[in-house]
Amino acid sequence: MSVSTLGVHGSVGEVFPTAVFRDALADAGPSVRVVSDGDDLTPCDALVTFAYEERFLDAGLDWIHSIQAGVDRFPFDELSDREIALTNSTGIHGDVVGETAVGMMLAFARRLHVHRSNQERGEWRKPAWDDAFPLRRESACVVGLGTLGRGIATRASALGMDVTGVKRTPTPVDGVDRVHPPADLHEAVADAGFVALAVPLNDDTEGMISAAELAAMREDAYLINVARGPVVDQAALVDALESGAIAGAGLDVFEAEPLPADSPLWDREEVIVTPHAAGINDEYYERVATIVRENLRRLSAGESLTNRVV
């Protein structure tokens, strides 16, 4: 497989400027062109994209690269049938997603989200004496210990938190005191002040946090979701928040995105909502370009692609 023309789909502009990304690959070897909705894709041998379109299947592409780690929107079987390789951008977000997740923990512990809301209302209001607490005496259970989960765990550990985790293969992980298998999920979350989700979305993880798991958590615990929205039963989460079964939630992902304007999650003080932005940073395009460059090199050398999913 060789690539003479690499397309950059216009949808990457939702994350970083297409022209900036195109220019970052200008000397990578193949011709690089930006393609928008409706543009002819047949001149392209490969495509870098954020979105998925059905027409990709019949455009004569040999390789598609997703700028995200999650590729659940792509039809694996159809791509395989057409011998179209699919790669993703896993491995590049551990630091920034870890910072986002632990940042939410810090916000809840130090009541920063409440202070910001008070500022917007022009209110000078100190928290109750027992509202704020230090993270060093708290515990975090990180569900999923891949790149994202390890990024959360190492940062939580650095702040003095006791960190446990849940991993399909419960082998030791740096910064994690104890690793549980998925079968012990209820036990793992039961003692944690924060439960942080960092699993990919698949048949095993869809709906893995439902009413039963939320009931297993402490009443003063917070759920942090930087994984995928459908990993959590959102209706059950709303019920748990409204009933006081858990203290709050920091949510970067949702079942429906954008989060509908009528969602009750918007109006709860103990919920932090961010717009699926945990991985966004000013180095994002460079990190993706590094993977694309490496795979272009591998293709030229006849080597297997890195981060290959299909």
mmCIF file of C-alpha atoms in Angstrom:
data_model
loop_
_atom_site.group_PDB
_atom_site.id
_atom_site.type_symbol
_atom_site.label_atom_id
_atom_site.label_comp_id
_atom_site.label_asym_id
_atom_site.label_seq_id
_atom_site.Cartn_x
_atom_site.Cartn_y
_atom_site.Cartn_z
ATOM 1 C CA MET A 1 0.000 0.000 0.000
ATOM 2 C CA SER A 2 1.327 3.442 -0.885
ATOM 3 C CA VAL A 3 -0.222 6.862 -0.424
ATOM 4 C CA SER A 4 0.185 9.465 -3.132
ATOM 5 C CA THR A 5 -2.661 11.744 -1.987
ATOM 6 C CA LEU A 6 -3.749 12.141 1.631
ATOM 7 C CA GLY A 7 -7.098 13.782 2.285
ATOM 8 C CA VAL A 8 -7.865 15.845 5.365
ATOM 9 C CA HIS A 9 -11.614 15.787 5.912
ATOM 10 C CA GLY A 10 -13.210 19.099 6.801
ATOM 11 C CA SER A 11 -14.671 17.594 9.972
ATOM 12 C CA VAL A 12 -11.273 17.776 11.695
ATOM 13 C CA GLY A 13 -12.007 21.496 11.882
ATOM 14 C CA GLU A 14 -14.254 20.731 14.837
ATOM 15 C CA VAL A 15 -11.089 20.081 16.834
ATOM 16 C CA PHE A 16 -8.295 22.060 15.152
ATOM 17 C CA PRO A 17 -7.931 24.081 11.918
ATOM 18 C CA THR A 18 -7.742 21.887 8.828
ATOM 19 C CA ALA A 19 -5.202 24.214 7.198
ATOM 20 C CA VAL A 20 -2.895 24.019 10.218
ATOM 21 C CA PHE A 21 -3.029 20.238 10.153
ATOM 22 C CA ARG A 22 -2.519 20.122 6.380
ATOM 23 C CA ASP A 23 0.539 22.342 6.688
ATOM 24 C CA ALA A 24 1.931 20.142 9.473
ATOM 25 C CA LEU A 25 1.966 17.267 6.967
ATOM 26 C CA ALA A 26 3.166 19.274 3.983
ATOM 27 C CA ASP A 27 6.571 17.599 3.923
ATOM 28 C CA ALA A 28 5.367 14.133 4.963
ATOM 29 C CA GLY A 29 5.610 12.706 1.449
ATOM 30 C CA PRO A 30 2.223 12.508 -0.253
ATOM 31 C CA SER A 31 0.202 15.402 -1.570
ATOM 32 C CA VAL A 32 -2.128 16.647 1.185
ATOM 33 C CA ARG A 33 -5.491 18.172 0.344
ATOM 34 C CA VAL A 34 -8.474 19.325 2.419
ATOM 35 C CA VAL A 35 -11.751 17.733 1.352
ATOM 36 C CA SER A 36 -15.102 19.084 2.460
ATOM 37 C CA ASP A 37 -18.580 17.594 2.469
ATOM 38 C CA GLY A 38 -19.512 16.642 -1.067
ATOM 39 C CA ASP A 39 -15.978 16.894 -2.469
ATOM 40 C CA ASP A 40 -14.778 14.040 -4.640
ATOM 41 C CA LEU A 41 -12.733 11.630 -2.551
ATOM 42 C CA THR A 42 -11.526 9.398 -5.374
ATOM 43 C CA PRO A 43 -8.186 11.236 -5.814
ATOM 44 C CA CYS A 44 -7.351 10.330 -2.185
ATOM 45 C CA ASP A 45 -5.672 7.076 -1.218
ATOM 46 C CA ALA A 46 -6.072 7.791 2.495
ATOM 47 C CA LEU A 47 -8.157 10.100 4.659
ATOM 48 C CA VAL A 48 -7.723 11.720 8.075
ATOM 49 C CA THR A 49 -11.100 12.478 9.599
ATOM 50 C CA PHE A 50 -13.122 13.263 12.696
ATOM 51 C CA ALA A 51 -16.514 12.309 11.283
ATOM 52 C CA TYR A 52 -17.639 9.191 9.462
ATOM 53 C CA GLU A 53 -19.627 9.262 6.220
ATOM 54 C CA GLU A 54 -21.086 6.285 4.367
ATOM 55 C CA ARG A 55 -19.451 7.457 1.149
ATOM 56 C CA PHE A 56 -16.028 6.681 2.605
ATOM 57 C CA LEU A 57 -16.715 2.995 1.936
ATOM 58 C CA ASP A 58 -16.949 3.381 -1.827
ATOM 59 C CA ALA A 59 -14.397 6.148 -2.380
ATOM 60 C CA GLY A 60 -11.497 3.827 -3.172
ATOM 61 C CA LEU A 61 -9.690 4.605 0.082
ATOM 62 C CA ASP A 62 -7.026 2.239 1.368
ATOM 63 C CA TRP A 63 -6.678 3.767 4.829
ATOM 64 C CA ILE A 64 -8.727 5.973 7.157
ATOM 65 C CA HIS A 65 -7.244 7.595 10.252
ATOM 66 C CA SER A 66 -9.508 8.863 13.031
ATOM 67 C CA ILE A 67 -8.241 11.858 14.984
ATOM 68 C CA GLN A 68 -10.000 10.427 18.040
ATOM 69 C CA ALA A 69 -9.162 7.383 20.102
ATOM 70 C CA GLY A 70 -12.790 6.241 20.078
ATOM 71 C CA VAL A 71 -13.850 4.760 16.755
ATOM 72 C CA ASP A 72 -17.250 3.344 17.685
ATOM 73 C CA ARG A 73 -18.864 5.421 14.914
ATOM 74 C CA PHE A 74 -16.998 3.488 12.218
ATOM 75 C CA PRO A 75 -18.454 0.259 10.710
ATOM 76 C CA PHE A 76 -15.670 -2.257 11.315
ATOM 77 C CA ASP A 77 -17.182 -5.104 9.285
ATOM 78 C CA GLU A 78 -17.860 -2.987 6.213
ATOM 79 C CA LEU A 79 -14.362 -1.506 6.315
ATOM 80 C CA SER A 80 -12.849 -4.965 6.649
ATOM 81 C CA ASP A 81 -14.930 -6.300 3.746
ATOM 82 C CA ARG A 82 -13.559 -3.524 1.530
ATOM 83 C CA GLU A 83 -10.021 -3.972 2.877
ATOM 84 C CA ILE A 84 -9.904 -0.398 4.184
ATOM 85 C CA ALA A 85 -7.494 -0.054 7.099
ATOM 86 C CA LEU A 86 -8.681 2.004 10.077
ATOM 87 C CA THR A 87 -6.299 3.533 12.611
ATOM 88 C CA ASN A 88 -7.018 5.756 15.578
ATOM 89 C CA SER A 89 -5.307 8.323 17.783
ATOM 90 C CA THR A 90 -5.146 6.361 20.987
ATOM 91 C CA GLY A 91 -2.202 7.074 23.254
ATOM 92 C CA ILE A 92 -1.977 10.840 22.743
ATOM 93 C CA HIS A 93 -4.422 12.138 25.359
ATOM 94 C CA GLY A 94 -3.310 10.551 28.613
ATOM 95 C CA ASP A 95 -1.850 13.737 30.051
ATOM 96 C CA VAL A 96 -4.571 16.213 29.127
ATOM 97 C CA VAL A 97 -7.488 13.893 29.867
ATOM 98 C CA GLY A 98 -5.825 13.023 33.159
ATOM 99 C CA GLU A 99 -5.524 16.718 33.964
ATOM 100 C CA THR A 100 -9.187 17.280 33.093
ATOM 101 C CA ALA A 101 -10.414 14.422 35.266
ATOM 102 C CA VAL A 102 -8.251 15.388 38.240
ATOM 103 C CA GLY A 103 -9.142 19.030 37.628
ATOM 104 C CA MET A 104 -12.785 18.094 38.150
ATOM 105 C CA MET A 105 -11.830 16.333 41.383
ATOM 106 C CA LEU A 106 -9.991 19.460 42.535
ATOM 107 C CA ALA A 107 -12.961 21.639 41.604
ATOM 108 C CA PHE A 108 -15.333 19.540 43.704
ATOM 109 C CA ALA A 109 -12.925 19.274 46.634
ATOM 110 C CA ARG A 110 -12.055 22.981 46.700
ATOM 111 C CA ARG A 111 -15.577 24.091 45.621
ATOM 112 C CA LEU A 112 -14.185 25.969 42.637
ATOM 113 C CA HIS A 113 -17.287 25.301 40.539
ATOM 114 C CA VAL A 114 -19.459 26.886 43.220
ATOM 115 C CA HIS A 115 -17.197 29.920 43.519
ATOM 116 C CA ARG A 116 -17.354 30.413 39.749
ATOM 117 C CA SER A 117 -21.143 30.268 39.802
ATOM 118 C CA ASN A 118 -21.200 32.764 42.656
ATOM 119 C CA GLN A 119 -18.912 35.053 40.683
ATOM 120 C CA GLU A 120 -21.277 35.005 37.724
ATOM 121 C CA ARG A 121 -24.082 36.076 40.065
ATOM 122 C CA GLY A 122 -21.928 38.692 41.771
ATOM 123 C CA GLU A 123 -22.225 36.919 45.115
ATOM 124 C CA TRP A 124 -19.506 36.907 47.801
ATOM 125 C CA ARG A 125 -20.276 33.671 49.601
ATOM 126 C CA LYS A 126 -17.902 31.438 51.532
ATOM 127 C CA PRO A 127 -18.577 27.697 51.672
ATOM 128 C CA ALA A 128 -19.785 25.993 54.825
ATOM 129 C CA TRP A 129 -16.951 24.971 57.131
ATOM 130 C CA ASP A 130 -17.248 21.312 56.144
ATOM 131 C CA ASP A 131 -17.995 21.635 52.405
ATOM 132 C CA ALA A 132 -14.398 21.738 51.152
ATOM 133 C CA PHE A 133 -11.886 18.971 51.765
ATOM 134 C CA PRO A 134 -8.282 18.081 50.854
ATOM 135 C CA LEU A 135 -7.752 15.528 48.108
ATOM 136 C CA ARG A 136 -4.785 13.959 49.924
ATOM 137 C CA ARG A 137 -7.118 12.076 52.244
ATOM 138 C CA GLU A 138 -9.456 10.956 49.455
ATOM 139 C CA SER A 139 -9.514 7.866 47.262
ATOM 140 C CA ALA A 140 -10.101 7.450 43.544
ATOM 141 C CA CYS A 141 -11.125 4.352 41.645
ATOM 142 C CA VAL A 142 -10.145 4.566 37.975
ATOM 143 C CA VAL A 143 -12.225 2.254 35.806
ATOM 144 C CA GLY A 144 -10.116 1.463 32.758
ATOM 145 C CA LEU A 145 -6.339 1.660 33.029
ATOM 146 C CA GLY A 146 -5.259 2.236 29.463
ATOM 147 C CA THR A 147 -3.583 5.458 28.380
ATOM 148 C CA LEU A 148 -6.376 7.668 29.712
ATOM 149 C CA GLY A 149 -6.824 5.799 32.957
ATOM 150 C CA ARG A 150 -3.123 5.754 33.709
ATOM 151 C CA GLY A 151 -3.028 9.496 33.046
ATOM 152 C CA ILE A 152 -5.706 9.978 35.697
ATOM 153 C CA ALA A 153 -4.154 7.539 38.157
ATOM 154 C CA THR A 154 -0.649 9.019 38.107
ATOM 155 C CA ARG A 155 -1.955 12.546 38.646
ATOM 156 C CA ALA A 156 -4.342 11.536 41.409
ATOM 157 C CA SER A 157 -1.530 9.629 43.105
ATOM 158 C CA ALA A 158 0.766 12.652 42.815
ATOM 159 C CA LEU A 159 -1.793 14.656 44.806
ATOM 160 C CA GLY A 160 -1.603 12.114 47.607
ATOM 161 C CA MET A 161 -4.823 10.253 46.835
ATOM 162 C CA ASP A 162 -5.212 6.529 47.382
ATOM 163 C CA VAL A 163 -5.777 5.105 43.910
ATOM 164 C CA THR A 164 -7.361 1.810 42.970
ATOM 165 C CA GLY A 165 -8.447 0.678 39.549
ATOM 166 C CA VAL A 166 -10.463 -1.724 37.442
ATOM 167 C CA LYS A 167 -8.797 -3.432 34.518
ATOM 168 C CA ARG A 168 -9.756 -6.334 32.279
ATOM 169 C CA THR A 169 -6.450 -8.006 33.116
ATOM 170 C CA PRO A 170 -5.801 -7.080 36.762
ATOM 171 C CA THR A 171 -2.029 -6.767 36.518
ATOM 172 C CA PRO A 172 -0.084 -4.129 38.520
ATOM 173 C CA VAL A 173 -0.108 -0.521 37.246
ATOM 174 C CA ASP A 174 2.227 2.261 38.400
ATOM 175 C CA GLY A 175 0.503 4.637 40.782
ATOM 176 C CA VAL A 176 -2.376 2.240 41.451
ATOM 177 C CA ASP A 177 -2.441 0.564 44.856
ATOM 178 C CA ARG A 178 -4.818 -2.239 43.907
ATOM 179 C CA VAL A 179 -6.219 -3.426 40.577
ATOM 180 C CA HIS A 180 -9.598 -5.184 40.472
ATOM 181 C CA PRO A 181 -11.051 -7.308 37.668
ATOM 182 C CA PRO A 182 -14.337 -6.073 36.113
ATOM 183 C CA ALA A 183 -16.260 -8.725 38.029
ATOM 184 C CA ASP A 184 -15.376 -6.862 41.238
ATOM 185 C CA LEU A 185 -16.586 -3.462 40.001
ATOM 186 C CA HIS A 186 -19.069 -2.984 42.856
ATOM 187 C CA GLU A 187 -16.423 -3.746 45.444
ATOM 188 C CA ALA A 188 -13.965 -1.435 43.688
ATOM 189 C CA VAL A 189 -16.246 1.617 43.655
ATOM 190 C CA ALA A 190 -17.734 1.089 47.109
ATOM 191 C CA ASP A 191 -15.000 2.865 49.071
ATOM 192 C CA ALA A 192 -13.926 5.508 46.551
ATOM 193 C CA GLY A 193 -14.569 9.214 46.961
ATOM 194 C CA PHE A 194 -14.204 9.592 43.196
ATOM 195 C CA VAL A 195 -14.987 7.040 40.500
ATOM 196 C CA ALA A 196 -13.342 8.020 37.206
ATOM 197 C CA LEU A 197 -14.377 6.281 33.988
ATOM 198 C CA ALA A 198 -11.757 5.886 31.249
ATOM 199 C CA VAL A 199 -12.887 2.814 29.310
ATOM 200 C CA PRO A 200 -13.503 2.560 25.558
ATOM 201 C CA LEU A 201 -17.089 2.122 24.396
ATOM 202 C CA ASN A 202 -17.862 -1.436 23.354
ATOM 203 C CA ASP A 203 -20.409 -4.162 24.038
ATOM 204 C CA ASP A 204 -18.845 -4.883 27.421
ATOM 205 C CA THR A 205 -18.741 -1.286 28.644
ATOM 206 C CA GLU A 206 -21.987 0.153 27.283
ATOM 207 C CA GLY A 207 -24.216 0.826 30.289
ATOM 208 C CA MET A 208 -21.624 -0.553 32.715
ATOM 209 C CA ILE A 209 -22.508 2.204 35.194
ATOM 210 C CA SER A 210 -26.202 1.761 35.887
ATOM 211 C CA ALA A 211 -28.454 2.103 38.923
ATOM 212 C CA ALA A 212 -26.788 -0.845 40.666
ATOM 213 C CA GLU A 213 -23.259 0.548 40.333
ATOM 214 C CA LEU A 214 -24.354 4.013 41.390
ATOM 215 C CA ALA A 215 -26.065 2.498 44.430
ATOM 216 C CA ALA A 216 -22.808 0.747 45.301
ATOM 217 C CA MET A 217 -20.983 4.089 45.492
ATOM 218 C CA ARG A 218 -20.684 6.196 48.628
ATOM 219 C CA GLU A 219 -23.306 8.902 49.117
ATOM 220 C CA ASP A 220 -20.525 11.502 49.264
ATOM 221 C CA ALA A 221 -18.799 10.168 46.136
ATOM 222 C CA TYR A 222 -18.447 11.844 42.751
ATOM 223 C CA LEU A 223 -18.600 10.186 39.330
ATOM 224 C CA ILE A 224 -16.163 11.474 36.688
ATOM 225 C CA ASN A 225 -16.796 10.419 33.085
ATOM 226 C CA VAL A 226 -14.136 11.163 30.473
ATOM 227 C CA ALA A 227 -14.805 7.906 28.607
ATOM 228 C CA ARG A 228 -17.923 7.795 26.410
ATOM 229 C CA GLY A 229 -21.453 8.888 27.243
ATOM 230 C CA PRO A 230 -23.177 5.510 26.774
ATOM 231 C CA VAL A 231 -20.853 3.917 29.342
ATOM 232 C CA VAL A 232 -23.240 5.480 31.892
ATOM 233 C CA ASP A 233 -26.993 4.990 32.064
ATOM 234 C CA GLN A 234 -27.737 8.703 32.064
ATOM 235 C CA ALA A 235 -31.306 8.383 33.377
ATOM 236 C CA ALA A 236 -30.023 6.322 36.298
ATOM 237 C CA LEU A 237 -27.349 8.951 36.929
ATOM 238 C CA VAL A 238 -29.934 11.737 37.036
ATOM 239 C CA ASP A 239 -32.005 9.687 39.483
ATOM 240 C CA ALA A 240 -28.947 9.078 41.681
ATOM 241 C CA LEU A 241 -28.117 12.791 41.724
ATOM 242 C CA GLU A 242 -31.678 13.843 42.476
ATOM 243 C CA SER A 243 -32.080 11.294 45.263
ATOM 244 C CA GLY A 244 -28.710 12.099 46.830
ATOM 245 C CA ALA A 245 -27.403 8.579 46.221
ATOM 246 C CA ILE A 246 -24.131 10.205 45.094
ATOM 247 C CA ALA A 247 -22.781 13.694 45.723
ATOM 248 C CA GLY A 248 -22.185 14.853 42.160
ATOM 249 C CA ALA A 249 -20.658 14.220 38.772
ATOM 250 C CA GLY A 250 -18.058 15.678 36.422
ATOM 251 C CA LEU A 251 -19.149 14.847 32.893
ATOM 252 C CA ASP A 252 -17.277 15.426 29.649
ATOM 253 C CA VAL A 253 -19.346 12.978 27.589
ATOM 254 C CA PHE A 254 -23.046 12.234 27.252
ATOM 255 C CA GLU A 255 -25.504 9.832 25.641
ATOM 256 C CA ALA A 256 -26.555 12.591 23.224
ATOM 257 C CA GLU A 257 -24.105 15.303 22.175
ATOM 258 C CA PRO A 258 -24.462 18.242 22.307
ATOM 259 C CA LEU A 259 -26.208 17.787 25.650
ATOM 260 C CA PRO A 260 -29.861 18.792 25.031
ATOM 261 C CA ALA A 261 -30.875 22.151 26.451
ATOM 262 C CA ASP A 262 -33.634 20.546 28.515
ATOM 263 C CA SER A 263 -31.333 18.065 30.257
ATOM 264 C CA PRO A 264 -31.618 18.280 34.057
ATOM 265 C CA LEU A 265 -27.827 17.912 34.237
ATOM 266 C CA TRP A 266 -27.386 21.559 33.226
ATOM 267 C CA ASP A 267 -29.068 22.931 36.343
ATOM 268 C CA ARG A 268 -27.450 20.895 39.107
ATOM 269 C CA GLU A 269 -24.805 22.731 41.133
ATOM 270 C CA GLU A 270 -22.951 19.495 41.881
ATOM 271 C CA VAL A 271 -22.576 18.607 38.201
ATOM 272 C CA ILE A 272 -19.751 19.955 36.067
ATOM 273 C CA VAL A 273 -20.513 19.787 32.332
ATOM 274 C CA THR A 274 -17.791 20.106 29.698
ATOM 275 C CA PRO A 275 -18.453 19.689 25.941
ATOM 276 C CA HIS A 276 -16.455 16.508 25.165
ATOM 277 C CA ALA A 277 -13.351 18.641 25.458
ATOM 278 C CA ALA A 278 -11.113 16.658 27.813
ATOM 279 C CA GLY A 279 -8.636 15.844 25.059
ATOM 280 C CA ILE A 280 -8.561 19.250 23.385
ATOM 281 C CA ASN A 281 -5.261 21.129 23.632
ATOM 282 C CA ASP A 282 -3.062 23.267 21.416
ATOM 283 C CA GLU A 283 -0.772 20.309 20.641
ATOM 284 C CA TYR A 284 -3.613 18.077 19.431
ATOM 285 C CA TYR A 285 -2.914 18.528 15.722
ATOM 286 C CA GLU A 286 0.804 17.865 16.225
ATOM 287 C CA ARG A 287 0.124 14.673 18.150
ATOM 288 C CA VAL A 288 -2.204 13.354 15.441
ATOM 289 C CA ALA A 289 0.259 14.398 12.737
ATOM 290 C CA THR A 290 2.977 12.374 14.477
ATOM 291 C CA ILE A 291 0.866 9.204 14.220
ATOM 292 C CA VAL A 292 -0.010 9.911 10.584
ATOM 293 C CA ARG A 293 3.640 10.543 9.702
ATOM 294 C CA GLU A 294 4.697 7.314 11.372
ATOM 295 C CA ASN A 295 2.087 5.331 9.484
ATOM 296 C CA LEU A 296 3.082 6.920 6.196
ATOM 297 C CA ARG A 297 6.638 5.815 6.937
ATOM 298 C CA ARG A 298 5.461 2.320 7.806
ATOM 299 C CA LEU A 299 3.458 2.038 4.624
ATOM 300 C CA SER A 300 6.477 3.051 2.559
ATOM 301 C CA ALA A 301 8.579 0.459 4.390
ATOM 302 C CA GLY A 302 5.981 -2.280 4.060
ATOM 303 C CA GLU A 303 5.481 -2.434 7.845
ATOM 304 C CA SER A 304 2.253 -2.871 9.792
ATOM 305 C CA LEU A 305 0.342 0.251 10.803
ATOM 306 C CA THR A 306 0.485 1.539 14.362
ATOM 307 C CA ASN A 307 -2.816 2.025 16.210
ATOM 308 C CA ARG A 308 -4.564 -0.216 13.685
ATOM 309 C CA VAL A 309 -8.132 -1.064 14.608
ATOM 310 C CA VAL A 310 -9.337 -2.662 11.344
#
